[in-house]
PDB file of C-alpha atoms in Angstrom:
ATOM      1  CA  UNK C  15      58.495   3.639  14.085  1.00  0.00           C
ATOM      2  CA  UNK C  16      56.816   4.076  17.431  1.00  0.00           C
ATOM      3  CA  UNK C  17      53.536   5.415  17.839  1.00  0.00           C
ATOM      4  CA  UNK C  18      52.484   9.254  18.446  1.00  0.00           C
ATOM      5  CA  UNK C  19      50.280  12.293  18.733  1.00  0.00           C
ATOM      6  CA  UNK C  20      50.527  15.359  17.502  1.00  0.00           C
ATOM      7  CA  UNK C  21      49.502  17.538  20.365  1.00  0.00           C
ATOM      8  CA  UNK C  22      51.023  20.671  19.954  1.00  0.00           C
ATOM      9  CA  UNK C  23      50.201  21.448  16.621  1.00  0.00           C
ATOM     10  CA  UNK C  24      47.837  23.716  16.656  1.00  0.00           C
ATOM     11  CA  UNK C  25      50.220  26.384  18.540  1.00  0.00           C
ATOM     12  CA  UNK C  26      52.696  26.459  16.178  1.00  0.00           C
ATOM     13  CA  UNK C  27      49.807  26.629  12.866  1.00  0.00           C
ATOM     14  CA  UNK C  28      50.424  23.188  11.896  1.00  0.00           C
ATOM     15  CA  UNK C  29      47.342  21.812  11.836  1.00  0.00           C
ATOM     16  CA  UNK C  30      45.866  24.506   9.368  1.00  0.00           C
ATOM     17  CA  UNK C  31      44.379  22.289   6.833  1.00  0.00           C
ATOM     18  CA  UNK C  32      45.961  23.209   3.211  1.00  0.00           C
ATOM     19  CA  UNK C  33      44.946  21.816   0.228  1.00  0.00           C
ATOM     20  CA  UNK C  34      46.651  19.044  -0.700  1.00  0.00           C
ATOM     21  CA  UNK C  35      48.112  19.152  -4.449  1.00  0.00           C
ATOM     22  CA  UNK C  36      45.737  16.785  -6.580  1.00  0.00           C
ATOM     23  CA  UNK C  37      48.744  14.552  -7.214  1.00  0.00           C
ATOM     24  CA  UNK C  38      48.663  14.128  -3.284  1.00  0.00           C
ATOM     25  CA  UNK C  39      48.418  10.479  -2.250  1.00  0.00           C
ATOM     26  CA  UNK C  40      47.186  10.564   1.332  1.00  0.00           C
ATOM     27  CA  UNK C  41      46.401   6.507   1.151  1.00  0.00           C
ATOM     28  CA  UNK C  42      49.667   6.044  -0.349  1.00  0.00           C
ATOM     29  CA  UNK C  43      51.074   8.162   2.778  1.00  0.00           C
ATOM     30  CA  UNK C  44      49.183   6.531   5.726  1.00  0.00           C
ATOM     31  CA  UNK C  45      49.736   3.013   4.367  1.00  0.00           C
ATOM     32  CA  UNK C  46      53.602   3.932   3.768  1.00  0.00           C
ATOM     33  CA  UNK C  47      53.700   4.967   7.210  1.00  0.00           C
ATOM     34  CA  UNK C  48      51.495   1.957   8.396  1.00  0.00           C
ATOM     35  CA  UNK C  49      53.952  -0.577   6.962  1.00  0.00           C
ATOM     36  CA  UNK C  50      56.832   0.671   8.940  1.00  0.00           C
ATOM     37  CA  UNK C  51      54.714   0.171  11.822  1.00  0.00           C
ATOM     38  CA  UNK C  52      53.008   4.017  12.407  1.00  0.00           C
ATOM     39  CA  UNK C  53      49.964   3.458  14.136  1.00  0.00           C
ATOM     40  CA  UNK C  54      47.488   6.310  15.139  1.00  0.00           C
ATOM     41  CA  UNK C  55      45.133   9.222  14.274  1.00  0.00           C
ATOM     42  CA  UNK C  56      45.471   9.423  10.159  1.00  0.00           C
ATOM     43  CA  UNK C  57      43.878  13.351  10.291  1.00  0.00           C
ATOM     44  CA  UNK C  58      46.942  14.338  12.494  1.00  0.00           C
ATOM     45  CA  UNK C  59      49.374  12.921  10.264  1.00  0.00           C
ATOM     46  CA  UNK C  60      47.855  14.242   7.445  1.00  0.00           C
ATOM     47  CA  UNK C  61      48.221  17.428   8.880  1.00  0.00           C
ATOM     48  CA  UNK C  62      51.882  17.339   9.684  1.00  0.00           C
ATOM     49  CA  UNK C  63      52.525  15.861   6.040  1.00  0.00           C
ATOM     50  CA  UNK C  64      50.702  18.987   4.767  1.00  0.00           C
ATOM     51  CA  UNK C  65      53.168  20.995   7.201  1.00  0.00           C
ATOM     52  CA  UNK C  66      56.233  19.310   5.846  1.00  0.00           C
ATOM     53  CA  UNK C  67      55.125  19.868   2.155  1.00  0.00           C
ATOM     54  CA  UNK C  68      54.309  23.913   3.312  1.00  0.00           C
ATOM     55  CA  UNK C  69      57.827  23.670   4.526  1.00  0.00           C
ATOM     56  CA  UNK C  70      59.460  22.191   1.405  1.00  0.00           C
ATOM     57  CA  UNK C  71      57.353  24.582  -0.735  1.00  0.00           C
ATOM     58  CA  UNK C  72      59.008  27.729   1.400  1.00  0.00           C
ATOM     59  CA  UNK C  73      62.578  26.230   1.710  1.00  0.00           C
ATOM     60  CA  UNK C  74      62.528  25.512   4.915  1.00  0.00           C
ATOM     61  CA  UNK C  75      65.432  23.143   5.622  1.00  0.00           C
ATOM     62  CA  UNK C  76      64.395  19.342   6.158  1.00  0.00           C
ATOM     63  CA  UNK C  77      66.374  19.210   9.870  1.00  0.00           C
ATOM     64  CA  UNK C  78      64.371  22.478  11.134  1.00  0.00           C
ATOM     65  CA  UNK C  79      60.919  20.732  10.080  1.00  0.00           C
ATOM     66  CA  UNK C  80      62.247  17.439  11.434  1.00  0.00           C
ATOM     67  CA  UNK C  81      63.563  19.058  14.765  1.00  0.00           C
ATOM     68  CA  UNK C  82      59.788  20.805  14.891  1.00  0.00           C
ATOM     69  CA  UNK C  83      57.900  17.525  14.540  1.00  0.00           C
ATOM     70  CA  UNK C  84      60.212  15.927  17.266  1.00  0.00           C
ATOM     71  CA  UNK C  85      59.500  18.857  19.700  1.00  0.00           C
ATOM     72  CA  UNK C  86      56.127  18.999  19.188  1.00  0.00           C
ATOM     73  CA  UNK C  87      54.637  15.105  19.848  1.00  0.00           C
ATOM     74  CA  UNK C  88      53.821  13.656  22.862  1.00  0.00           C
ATOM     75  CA  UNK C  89      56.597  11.340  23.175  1.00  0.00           C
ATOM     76  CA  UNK C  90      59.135  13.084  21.536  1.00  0.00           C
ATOM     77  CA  UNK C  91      59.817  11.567  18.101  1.00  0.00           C
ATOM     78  CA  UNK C  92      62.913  10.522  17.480  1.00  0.00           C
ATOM     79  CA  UNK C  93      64.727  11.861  14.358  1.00  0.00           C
ATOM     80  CA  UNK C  94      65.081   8.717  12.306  1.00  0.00           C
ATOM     81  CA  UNK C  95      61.272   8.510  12.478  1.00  0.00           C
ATOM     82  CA  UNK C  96      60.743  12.259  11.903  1.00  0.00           C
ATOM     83  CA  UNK C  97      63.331  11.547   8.781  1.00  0.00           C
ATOM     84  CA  UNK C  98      60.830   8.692   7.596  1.00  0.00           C
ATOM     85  CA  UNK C  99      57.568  10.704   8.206  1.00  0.00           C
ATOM     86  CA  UNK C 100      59.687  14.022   5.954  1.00  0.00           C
ATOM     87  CA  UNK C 101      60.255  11.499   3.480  1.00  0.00           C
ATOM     88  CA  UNK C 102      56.796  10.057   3.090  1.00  0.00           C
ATOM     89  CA  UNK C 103      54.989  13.391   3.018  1.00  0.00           C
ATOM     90  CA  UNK C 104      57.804  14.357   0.243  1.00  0.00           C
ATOM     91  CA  UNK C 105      57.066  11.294  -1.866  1.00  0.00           C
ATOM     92  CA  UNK C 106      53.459  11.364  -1.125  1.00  0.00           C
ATOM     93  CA  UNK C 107      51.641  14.403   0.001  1.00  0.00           C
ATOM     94  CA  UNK C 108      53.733  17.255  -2.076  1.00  0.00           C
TER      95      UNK C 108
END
């Protein structure tokens, strides 16, 4: 998994900072996502793992979430890693 930043999430409400259930694992996320080789800012993909678990809790379908972490990185993420991020946050964060 290459490495990037989430830089437009802000526009699009991402980044609003919900509270993460108290079964939430955000060590267990970050290191998950460290050992397939994610490497950078842990608060922003905190964030987006709280977005995909907002997402999951309103039935938003896992390709529209995916397709709006792709579009809104730096360096365009591509879907398998998108797919890996959804699926960490799922296990994780929700």
């Amino acid at each position: 998994m290459k490495k990037f930043l989430i830089t437009g999430i802000a526009a699009l409400g991402l980044g609003v900072a919900l509270a993460a259930p108290a079964a939430a694992d955000q060590d267990a996320f970050v290191k998950t996502l460290a050992n397939d080789g994610w490497t950078g800012p842990v608060a922003s993909a905190v964030a987006v793992g709280q977005h995909i678990c907002s997402d999951i809790a309103a039935g938003v379908p896992q390709a529209t979430t995916m397709q709006t972490i792709s579009d809104n990185t730096t360096d365009g993420v591509e879907p398998k890693d998108a797919a890996f991020f959804y699926t960490a946050a799922a296990q994780h964060l929700c």
